[in-house]
Coordinates of C-alpha atoms and ligand atoms in Angstrom, one line a residue:
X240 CA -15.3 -18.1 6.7
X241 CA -13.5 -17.9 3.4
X242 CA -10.6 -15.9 2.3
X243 CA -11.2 -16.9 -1.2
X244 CA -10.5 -14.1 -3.8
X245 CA -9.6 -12.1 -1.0
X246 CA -6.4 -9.5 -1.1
X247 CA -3.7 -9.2 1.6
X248 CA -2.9 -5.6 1.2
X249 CA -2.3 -4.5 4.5
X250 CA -2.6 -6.3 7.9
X251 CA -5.6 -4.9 8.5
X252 CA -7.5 -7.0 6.0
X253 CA -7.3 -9.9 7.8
X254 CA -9.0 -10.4 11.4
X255 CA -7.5 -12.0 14.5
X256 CA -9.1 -15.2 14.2
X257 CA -8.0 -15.5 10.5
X258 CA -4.6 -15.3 11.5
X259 CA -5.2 -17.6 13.8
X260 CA -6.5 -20.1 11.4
X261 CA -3.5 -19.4 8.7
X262 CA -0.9 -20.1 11.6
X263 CA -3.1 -23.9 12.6
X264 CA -2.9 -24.4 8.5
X265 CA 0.8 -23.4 8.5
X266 CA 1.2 -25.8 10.9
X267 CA -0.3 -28.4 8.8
X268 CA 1.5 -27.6 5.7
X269 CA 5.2 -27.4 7.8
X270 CA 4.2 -31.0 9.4
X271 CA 3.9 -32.3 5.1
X272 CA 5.7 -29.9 3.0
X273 CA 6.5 -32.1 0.1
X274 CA 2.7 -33.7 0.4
X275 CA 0.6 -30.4 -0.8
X276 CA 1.5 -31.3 -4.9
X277 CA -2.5 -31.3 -5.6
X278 CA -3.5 -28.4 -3.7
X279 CA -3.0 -25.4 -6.3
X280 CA -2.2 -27.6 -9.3
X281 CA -3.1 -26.0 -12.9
X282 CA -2.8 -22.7 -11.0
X283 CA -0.4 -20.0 -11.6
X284 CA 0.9 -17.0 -9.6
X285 CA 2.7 -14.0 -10.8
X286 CA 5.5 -13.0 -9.1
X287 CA 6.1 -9.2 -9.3
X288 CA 9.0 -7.9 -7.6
X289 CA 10.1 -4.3 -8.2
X290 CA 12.6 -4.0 -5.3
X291 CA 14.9 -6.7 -4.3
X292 CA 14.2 -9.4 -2.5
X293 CA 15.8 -12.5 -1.7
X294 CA 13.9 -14.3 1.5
X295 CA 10.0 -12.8 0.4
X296 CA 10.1 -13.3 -3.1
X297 CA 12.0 -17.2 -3.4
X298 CA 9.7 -17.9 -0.2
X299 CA 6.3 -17.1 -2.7
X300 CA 7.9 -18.9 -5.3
X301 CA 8.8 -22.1 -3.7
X302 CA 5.4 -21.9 -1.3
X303 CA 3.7 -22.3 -5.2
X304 CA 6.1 -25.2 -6.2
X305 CA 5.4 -26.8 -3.3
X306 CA 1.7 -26.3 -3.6
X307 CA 1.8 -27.4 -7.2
X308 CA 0.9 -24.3 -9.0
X309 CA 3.1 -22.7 -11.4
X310 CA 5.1 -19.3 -11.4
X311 CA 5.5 -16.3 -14.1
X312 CA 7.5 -13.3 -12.9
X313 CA 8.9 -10.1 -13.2
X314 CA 11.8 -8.8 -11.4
X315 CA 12.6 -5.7 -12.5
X316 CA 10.9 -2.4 -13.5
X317 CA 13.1 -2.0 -16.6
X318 CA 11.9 -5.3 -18.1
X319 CA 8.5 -4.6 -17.9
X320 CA 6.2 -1.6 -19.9
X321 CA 6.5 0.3 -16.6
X322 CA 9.6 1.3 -18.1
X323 CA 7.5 2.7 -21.0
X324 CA 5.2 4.9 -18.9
X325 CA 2.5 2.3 -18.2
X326 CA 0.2 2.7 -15.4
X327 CA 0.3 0.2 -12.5
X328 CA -3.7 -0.2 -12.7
X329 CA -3.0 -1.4 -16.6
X330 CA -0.4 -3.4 -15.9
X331 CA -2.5 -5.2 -13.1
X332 CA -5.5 -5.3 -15.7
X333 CA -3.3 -7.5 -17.7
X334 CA -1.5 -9.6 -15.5
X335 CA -4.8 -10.6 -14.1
X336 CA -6.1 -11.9 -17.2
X337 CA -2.9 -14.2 -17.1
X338 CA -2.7 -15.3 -14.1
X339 CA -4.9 -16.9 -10.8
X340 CA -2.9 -14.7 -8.2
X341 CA -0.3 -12.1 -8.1
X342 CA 2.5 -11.3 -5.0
X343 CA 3.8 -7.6 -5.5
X344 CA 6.3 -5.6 -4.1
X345 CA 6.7 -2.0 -5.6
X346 CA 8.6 1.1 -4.3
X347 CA 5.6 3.3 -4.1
X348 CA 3.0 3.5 -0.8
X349 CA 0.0 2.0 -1.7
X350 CA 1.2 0.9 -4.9
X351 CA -0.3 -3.0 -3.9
X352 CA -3.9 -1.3 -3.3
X353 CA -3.9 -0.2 -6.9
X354 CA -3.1 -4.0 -8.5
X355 CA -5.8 -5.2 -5.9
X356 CA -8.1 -2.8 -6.6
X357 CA -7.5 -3.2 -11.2
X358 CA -6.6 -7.1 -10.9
X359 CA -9.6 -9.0 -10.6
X360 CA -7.8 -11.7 -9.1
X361 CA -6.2 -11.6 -5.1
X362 CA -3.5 -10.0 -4.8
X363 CA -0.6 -9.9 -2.0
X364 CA 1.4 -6.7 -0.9
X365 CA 5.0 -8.6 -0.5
X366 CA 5.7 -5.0 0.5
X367 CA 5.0 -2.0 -1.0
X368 CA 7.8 1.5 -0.3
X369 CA 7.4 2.5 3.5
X370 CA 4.2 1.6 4.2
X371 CA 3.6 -2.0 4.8
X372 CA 4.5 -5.3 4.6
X373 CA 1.7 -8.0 5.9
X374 CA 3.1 -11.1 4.9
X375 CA 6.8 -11.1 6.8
X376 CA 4.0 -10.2 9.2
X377 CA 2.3 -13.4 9.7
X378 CA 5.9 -14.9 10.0
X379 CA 6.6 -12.8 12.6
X380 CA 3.8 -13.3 14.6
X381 CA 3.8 -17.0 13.8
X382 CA 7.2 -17.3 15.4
X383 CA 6.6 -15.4 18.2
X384 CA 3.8 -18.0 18.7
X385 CA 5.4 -21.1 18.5
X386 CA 7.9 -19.7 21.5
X387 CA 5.6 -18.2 23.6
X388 CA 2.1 -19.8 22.7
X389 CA 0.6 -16.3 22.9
X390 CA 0.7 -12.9 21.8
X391 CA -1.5 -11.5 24.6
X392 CA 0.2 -9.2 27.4
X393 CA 3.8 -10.1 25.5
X394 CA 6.6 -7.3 25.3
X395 CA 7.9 -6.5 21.9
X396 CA 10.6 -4.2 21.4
X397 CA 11.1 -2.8 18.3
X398 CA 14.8 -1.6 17.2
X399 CA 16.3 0.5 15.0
X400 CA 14.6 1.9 11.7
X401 CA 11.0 2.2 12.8
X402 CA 10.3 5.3 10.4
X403 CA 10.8 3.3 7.0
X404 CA 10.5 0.3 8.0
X405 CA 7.7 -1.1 6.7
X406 CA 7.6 -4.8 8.5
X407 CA 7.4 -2.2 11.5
X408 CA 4.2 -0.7 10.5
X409 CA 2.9 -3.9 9.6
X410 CA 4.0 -5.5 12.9
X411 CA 2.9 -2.6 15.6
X412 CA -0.9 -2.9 14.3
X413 CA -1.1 -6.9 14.4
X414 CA 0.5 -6.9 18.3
X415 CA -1.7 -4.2 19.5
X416 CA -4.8 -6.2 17.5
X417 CA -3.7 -9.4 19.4
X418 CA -3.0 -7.5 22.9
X419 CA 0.8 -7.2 23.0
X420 CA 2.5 -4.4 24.3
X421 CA 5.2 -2.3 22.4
X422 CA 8.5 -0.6 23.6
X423 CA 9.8 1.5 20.8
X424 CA 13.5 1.6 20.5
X425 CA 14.3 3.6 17.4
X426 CA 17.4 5.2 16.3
X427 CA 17.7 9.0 16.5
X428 CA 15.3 10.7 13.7
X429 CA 14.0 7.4 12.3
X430 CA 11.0 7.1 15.1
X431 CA 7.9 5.6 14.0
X432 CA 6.0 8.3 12.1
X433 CA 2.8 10.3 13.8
X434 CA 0.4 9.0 11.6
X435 CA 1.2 5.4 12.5
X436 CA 0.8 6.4 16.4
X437 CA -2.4 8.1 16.2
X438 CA -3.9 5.6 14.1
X439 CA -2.3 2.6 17.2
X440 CA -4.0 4.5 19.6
X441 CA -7.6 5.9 18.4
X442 CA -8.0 2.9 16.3
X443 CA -6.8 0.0 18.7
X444 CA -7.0 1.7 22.1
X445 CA -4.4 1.5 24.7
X446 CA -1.8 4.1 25.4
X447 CA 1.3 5.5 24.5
X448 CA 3.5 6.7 27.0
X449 CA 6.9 8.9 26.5
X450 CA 9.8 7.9 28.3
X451 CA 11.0 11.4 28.6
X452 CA 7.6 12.2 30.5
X453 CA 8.0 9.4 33.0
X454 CA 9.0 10.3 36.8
X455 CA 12.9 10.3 37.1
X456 CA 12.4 7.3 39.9
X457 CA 10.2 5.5 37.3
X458 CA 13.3 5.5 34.9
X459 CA 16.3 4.7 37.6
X460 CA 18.0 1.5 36.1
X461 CA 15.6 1.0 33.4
X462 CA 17.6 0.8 29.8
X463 CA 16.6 3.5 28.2
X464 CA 13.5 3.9 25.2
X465 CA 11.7 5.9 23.4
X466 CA 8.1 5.4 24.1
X467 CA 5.7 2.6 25.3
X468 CA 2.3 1.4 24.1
X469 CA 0.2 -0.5 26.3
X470 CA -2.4 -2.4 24.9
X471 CA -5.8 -1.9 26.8
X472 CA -6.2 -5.4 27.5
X473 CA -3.9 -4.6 30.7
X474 CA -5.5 -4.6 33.7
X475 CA -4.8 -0.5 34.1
X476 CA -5.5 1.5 31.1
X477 CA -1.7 3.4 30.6
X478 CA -3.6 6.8 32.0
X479 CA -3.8 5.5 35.3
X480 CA -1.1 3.7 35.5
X481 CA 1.1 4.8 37.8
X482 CA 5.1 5.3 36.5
X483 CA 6.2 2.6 39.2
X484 CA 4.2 -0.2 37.4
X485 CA 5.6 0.7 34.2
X486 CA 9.1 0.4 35.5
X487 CA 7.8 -3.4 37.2
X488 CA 6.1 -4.1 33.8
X489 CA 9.5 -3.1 31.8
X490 CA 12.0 -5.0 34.4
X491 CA 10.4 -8.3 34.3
X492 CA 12.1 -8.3 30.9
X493 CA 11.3 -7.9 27.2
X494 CA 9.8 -11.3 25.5
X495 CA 11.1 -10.4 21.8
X496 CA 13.2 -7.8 20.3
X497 CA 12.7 -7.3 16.9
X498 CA 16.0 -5.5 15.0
X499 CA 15.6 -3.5 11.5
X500 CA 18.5 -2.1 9.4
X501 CA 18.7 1.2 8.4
X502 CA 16.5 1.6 5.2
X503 CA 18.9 3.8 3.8
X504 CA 17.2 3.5 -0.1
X505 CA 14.2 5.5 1.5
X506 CA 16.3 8.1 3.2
X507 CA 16.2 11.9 2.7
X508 CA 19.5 13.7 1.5
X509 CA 19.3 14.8 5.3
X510 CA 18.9 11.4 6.7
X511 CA 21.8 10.4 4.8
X512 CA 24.3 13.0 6.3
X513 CA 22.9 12.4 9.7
X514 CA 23.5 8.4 9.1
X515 CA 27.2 9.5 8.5
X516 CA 27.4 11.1 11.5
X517 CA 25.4 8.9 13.8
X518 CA 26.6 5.4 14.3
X519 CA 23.5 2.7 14.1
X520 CA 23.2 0.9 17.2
X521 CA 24.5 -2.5 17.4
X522 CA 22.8 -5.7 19.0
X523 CA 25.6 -8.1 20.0
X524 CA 26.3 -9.9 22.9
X525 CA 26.7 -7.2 25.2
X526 CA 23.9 -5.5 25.1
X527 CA 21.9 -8.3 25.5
X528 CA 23.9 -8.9 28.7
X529 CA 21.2 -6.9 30.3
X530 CA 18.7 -8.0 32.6
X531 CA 15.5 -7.0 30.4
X532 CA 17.2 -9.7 28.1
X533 CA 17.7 -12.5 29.5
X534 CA 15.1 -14.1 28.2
X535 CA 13.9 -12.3 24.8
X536 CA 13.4 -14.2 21.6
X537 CA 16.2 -12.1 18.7
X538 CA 14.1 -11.0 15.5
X539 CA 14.8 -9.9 12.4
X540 CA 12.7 -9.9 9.3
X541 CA 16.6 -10.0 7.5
X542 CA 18.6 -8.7 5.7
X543 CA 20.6 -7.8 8.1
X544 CA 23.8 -5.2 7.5
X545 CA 25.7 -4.0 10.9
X546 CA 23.0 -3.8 13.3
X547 CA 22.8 -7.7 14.5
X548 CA 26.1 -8.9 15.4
X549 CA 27.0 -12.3 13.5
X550 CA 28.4 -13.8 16.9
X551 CA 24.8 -13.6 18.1
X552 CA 24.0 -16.5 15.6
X553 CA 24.7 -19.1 17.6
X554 CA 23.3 -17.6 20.7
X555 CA 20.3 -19.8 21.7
X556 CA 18.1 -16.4 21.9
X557 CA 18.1 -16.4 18.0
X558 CA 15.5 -16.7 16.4
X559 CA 16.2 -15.1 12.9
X560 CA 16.7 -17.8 10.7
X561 CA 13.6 -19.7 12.0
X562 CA 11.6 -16.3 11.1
X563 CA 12.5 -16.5 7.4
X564 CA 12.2 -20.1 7.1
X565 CA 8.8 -20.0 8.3
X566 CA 8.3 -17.9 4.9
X567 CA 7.1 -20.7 3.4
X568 CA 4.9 -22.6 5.0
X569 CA 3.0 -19.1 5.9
X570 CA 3.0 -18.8 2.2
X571 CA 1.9 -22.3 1.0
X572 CA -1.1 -21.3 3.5
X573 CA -2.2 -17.8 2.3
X574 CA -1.7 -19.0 -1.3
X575 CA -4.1 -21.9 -0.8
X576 CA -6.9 -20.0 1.2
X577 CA -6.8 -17.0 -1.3
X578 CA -7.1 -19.6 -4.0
X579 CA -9.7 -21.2 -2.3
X580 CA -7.9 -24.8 -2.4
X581 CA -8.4 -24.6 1.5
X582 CA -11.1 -23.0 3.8
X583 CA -10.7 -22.1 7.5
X584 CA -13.4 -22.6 10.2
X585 CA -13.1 -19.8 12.8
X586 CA -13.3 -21.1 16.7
X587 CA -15.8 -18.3 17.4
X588 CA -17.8 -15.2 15.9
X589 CA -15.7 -12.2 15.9
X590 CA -16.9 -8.7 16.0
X591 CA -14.8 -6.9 13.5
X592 CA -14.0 -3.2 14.9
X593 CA -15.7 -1.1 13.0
X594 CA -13.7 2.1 11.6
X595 CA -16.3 2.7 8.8
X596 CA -14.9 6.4 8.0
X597 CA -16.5 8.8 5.8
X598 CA -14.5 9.1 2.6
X599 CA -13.6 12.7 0.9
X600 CA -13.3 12.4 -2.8
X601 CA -13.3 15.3 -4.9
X602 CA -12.2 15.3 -8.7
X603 CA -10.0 18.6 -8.4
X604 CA -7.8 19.8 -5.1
X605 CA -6.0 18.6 -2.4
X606 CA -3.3 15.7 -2.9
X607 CA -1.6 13.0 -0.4
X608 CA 0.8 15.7 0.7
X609 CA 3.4 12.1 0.8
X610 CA 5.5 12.2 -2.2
X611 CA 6.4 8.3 -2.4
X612 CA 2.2 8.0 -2.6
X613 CA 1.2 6.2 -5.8
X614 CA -1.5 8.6 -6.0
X615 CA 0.8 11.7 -6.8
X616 CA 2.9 9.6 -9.3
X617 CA 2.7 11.5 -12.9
X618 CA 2.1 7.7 -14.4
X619 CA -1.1 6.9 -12.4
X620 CA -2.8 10.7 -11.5
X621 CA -4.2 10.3 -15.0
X622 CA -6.7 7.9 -13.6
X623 CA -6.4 7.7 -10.0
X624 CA -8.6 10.4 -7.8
X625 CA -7.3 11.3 -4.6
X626 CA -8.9 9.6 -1.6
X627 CA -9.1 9.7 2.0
X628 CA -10.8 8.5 5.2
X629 CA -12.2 11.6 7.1
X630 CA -10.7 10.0 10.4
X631 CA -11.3 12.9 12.5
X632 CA -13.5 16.1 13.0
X633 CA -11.5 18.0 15.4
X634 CA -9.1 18.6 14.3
X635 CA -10.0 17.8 11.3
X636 CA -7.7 15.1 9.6
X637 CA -7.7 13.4 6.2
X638 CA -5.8 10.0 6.0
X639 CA -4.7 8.8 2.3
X640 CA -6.3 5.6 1.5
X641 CA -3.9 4.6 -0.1
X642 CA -0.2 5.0 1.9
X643 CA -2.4 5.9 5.4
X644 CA -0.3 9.1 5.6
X645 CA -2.5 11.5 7.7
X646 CA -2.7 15.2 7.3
X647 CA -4.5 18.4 8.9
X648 CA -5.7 20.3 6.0
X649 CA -5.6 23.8 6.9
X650 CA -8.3 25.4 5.0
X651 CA -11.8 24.5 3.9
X652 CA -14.9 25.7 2.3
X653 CA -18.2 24.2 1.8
X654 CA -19.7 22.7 -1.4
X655 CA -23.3 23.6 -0.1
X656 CA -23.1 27.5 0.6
X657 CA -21.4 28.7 -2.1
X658 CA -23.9 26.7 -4.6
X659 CA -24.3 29.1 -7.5
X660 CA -24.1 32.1 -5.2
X661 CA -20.3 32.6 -6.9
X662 CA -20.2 36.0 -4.7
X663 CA -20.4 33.8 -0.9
X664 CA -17.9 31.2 -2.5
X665 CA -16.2 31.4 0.4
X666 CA -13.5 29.4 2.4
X667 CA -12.4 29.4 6.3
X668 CA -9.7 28.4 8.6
X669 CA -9.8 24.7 9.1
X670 CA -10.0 25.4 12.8
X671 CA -12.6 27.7 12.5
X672 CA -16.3 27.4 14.3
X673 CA -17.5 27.4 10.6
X674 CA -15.5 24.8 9.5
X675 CA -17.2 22.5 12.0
X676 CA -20.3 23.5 10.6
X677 CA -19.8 21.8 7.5
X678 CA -21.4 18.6 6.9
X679 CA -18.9 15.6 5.8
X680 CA -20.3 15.6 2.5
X681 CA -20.4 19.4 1.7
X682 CA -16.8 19.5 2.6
X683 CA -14.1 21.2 0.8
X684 CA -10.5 20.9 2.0
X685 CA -7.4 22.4 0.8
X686 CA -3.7 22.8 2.3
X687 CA -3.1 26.3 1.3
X688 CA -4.7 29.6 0.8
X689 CA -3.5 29.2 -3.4
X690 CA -5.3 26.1 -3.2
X691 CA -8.6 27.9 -2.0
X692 CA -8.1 30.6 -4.5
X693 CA -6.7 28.5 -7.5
X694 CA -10.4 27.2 -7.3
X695 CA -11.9 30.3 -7.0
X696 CA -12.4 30.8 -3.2
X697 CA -12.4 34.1 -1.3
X698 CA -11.2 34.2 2.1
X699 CA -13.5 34.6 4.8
X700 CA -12.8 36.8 7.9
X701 CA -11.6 34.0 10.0
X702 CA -9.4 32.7 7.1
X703 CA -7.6 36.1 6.2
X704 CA -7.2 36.2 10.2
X705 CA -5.0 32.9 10.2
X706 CA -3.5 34.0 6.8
X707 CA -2.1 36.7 8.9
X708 CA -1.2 35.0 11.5
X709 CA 0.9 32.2 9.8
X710 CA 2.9 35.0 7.6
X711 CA 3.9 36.5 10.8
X712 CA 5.1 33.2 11.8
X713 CA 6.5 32.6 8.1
X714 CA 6.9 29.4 8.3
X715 CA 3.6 28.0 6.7
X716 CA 3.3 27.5 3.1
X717 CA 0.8 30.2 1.4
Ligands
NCD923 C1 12.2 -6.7 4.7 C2 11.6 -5.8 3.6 O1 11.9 -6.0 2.4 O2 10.9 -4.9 4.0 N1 12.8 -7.8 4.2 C3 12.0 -8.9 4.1 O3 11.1 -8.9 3.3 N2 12.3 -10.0 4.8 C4 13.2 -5.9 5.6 C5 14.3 -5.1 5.0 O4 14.5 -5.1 3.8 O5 15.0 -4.6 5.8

């Protein structure tokens, strides 16, 4: 199997047994760091970083020294003609024709997609705004290995900033792909988003399970979280399992806990008044005094800021530093295999699931209602069409493929009926019987009744029905 002229955009592009082949060849590189001179010699990797970045970015850089391939970057929007008003696609156009490879990390969701999708060459998201971060990733899960020799059955709690953290998002899909289970520990307000959940649980299985909804007896002595996914490779699938085996599951203690800071550049004006108010919880000694504890690995993809106490460094539980430093050899890896310097052989076959949606692309309408999207940025709608995965029927639900933000549209119409026949151009309530009616490539979708009518659509009786009843409610935008 080769990953040659592949792209690492989100964690989802590489399969289980890949992963497992770049961890045996980080291995190899780790054992002979300073031996790999000829691998990637005469090749040259841009280095695009338009956030900061201490650990990702030196970690690509000196993974290509050490590989023998050269490095051209760029670390700063202002420096480059993205200042100017240039799209992403034409600077990607560019930079491909310079260069063998190219690691970006850009503020906007999705933005990586676009360079992989203009470049030519493979590209790596090193992180791109809130959406996802597969490389810290593979170090992640790479670390987690080397202590425990599995993934399979582990408990990972997450802590802290799970809505904007993107090595969350990254992280939750790999365990549940590998058969870990989840305990979600967020700080008030910054829980993972509902897009990320319902993709964890229609698209890897398992089940999520609220820890407000579990039986008061289930709970006693249990330190307290918000939510639970149980990968379906447990012998019960979470429906039937019974609250009591959740709280055996939970008190036989957490194998990792993996701490975020507060990613308070992507906070809302409200999130930042709330963060003023709310004290971000603290992992020091203390808490980790309890029994779930005792014997969990401490993560953190780093930086860290208040939430990870500094006298936890030396506690043998630690595992932080090792996490980053593992950035490179994870890195000389990827970089040789999407170069094609190395190939991997894969232990067995794998059967890849398949979540072959239909796609909704229509030149005019509905946006990615998510305004850190690259596809709604002024700078790249000149040339970018709106696209999304038609990832469910009922309800009906569009998801960006771009930043994966999901949305319900809330009206549509059909392409086919209203053919020429301007008088029947008609559209209906998304939850309508008609709307069902509708095959997946006649559909229209908008997220407001202006949006129906800007395009010249009437409402039907069911559509003037729910118009009615969402300006009683008032709070739905027309
Ligand atoms: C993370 C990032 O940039 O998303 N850092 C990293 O790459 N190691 C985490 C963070 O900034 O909090």
């Amino acid at each position: 199997m080769a990953l040659a002229n592949r792209s690492l955009v989100t964690i989802d592009d590489l399969s289980n047994g890949e992963m497992e082949a770049l961890f045996s060849l980080s291995d190899e590189m780790s054992d002979v760091m300073d031996k790999q001179f000829g691998l990637c010699q005469g090749k040259i990797m841009a280095s695009l970083f338009f956030e900061p970045s201490t650990r990702t970015r030196l970690s690509f850089e000196t993974a290509m020294h050490r590989l023998g391939g050269s490095v051209i970057t760029a670390a700063d929007v202002g420096a480059t003609s993205l200042a100017k008003g240039e799209s992403i696609a034409d600077m990607a156009r560019v930079v491909g024709s310079y260069v063998d490879i190219i690691v970006i990390r850009h503020p906007w969701e999705g933005a990586a997609k676009v360079v992989a999708d203009y470049a030519g060459v493979p590209v790596i998201n090193a992180g791109d705004g809130g959406h996802q971060h597969p490389t810290q990733t593979l170090c992640d899960l790479y670390t987690i290995k080397k202590e425990k020799k599995t993934l399979k059955g582990l408990k990972i709690a997450l802590w802290g900033d799970l809505k904007y953290g993107r090595t969350i998002h990254s992280l939750i899909f790999a365990l549940a792909k590998f058969g870990a289970n989840i305990l979600f520990y967020p700080t008030p307000s910054l829980e993972v988003p509902e897009h990320v959940l319902k993709k964890l649980t229609t698209e890897y299985g398992g089940g999520l399970e609220r820890y407000e909804a579990l039986a008061p007896t289930a709970k006693e002595g249990l330190f307290p979280l918000d939510a639970i996914y149980l990968t379906p490779s447990s012998p019960h699938q979470l429906a039937m399992m019974p609250d009591i085996d959740i709280q055996v599951k939970l008190k036989a203690g957490v194998d990792a806990l993996y701490v975020t800071r507060p990613q308070k550049e992507r906070f809302t004006a409200a999130e930042k008044k709330q963060e003023l108010k709310e004290k971000y919880p603290v992992v020091d000694k203390k808490l980790l005094k309890s029994k779930e504890f005792r014997k969990t690995l401490v993560m953190h993809p780093l930086p860290r800021v208040d939430e990870l106490a500094y006298e936890l460094d030396a506690d043998p539980r630690s595992r932080y530093f090792e996490q980053a430093a593992r950035g490179v050899p994870v890195r000389m890896a990827l970089i040789s295999l999407l170069l094609g310097a190395k190939e991997i052989t894969l232990a067995q076959k794998e059967a890849l699931p398949s979540t072959d949606y239909p796609r909704y692309q229509r030149d005019s309408g509905i946006r990615c209602p998510n305004p850190r999207c690259v596809s709604v940025q002024e700078t790249e709608t000149k040339y970018l069409k709106p696209e999304f995965k038609i990832v469910n029927r009922k309800p009906l639900t569009l998801r960006c493929t771009y930043c994966e933000h999901g949305f319900e549209p809330k009206y549509v119409a059909s392409a086919d009926w209203h053919e020429g026949r301007t008088a029947s151009k008609k559209y209906h309530s998304a939850e309508s019987h008609w709307a069902r009616k509708i095959r997946t490539e006649n559909l229209i979708v908008f997220n407001s009744t202006d949006e129906a009518e800007g395009q010249g659509f009437k409402p039907s009786r069911y559509a003037k029905v729910r118009r009615k009843r969402s300006k009683a409610k008032t709070s739905e935008p027309k």
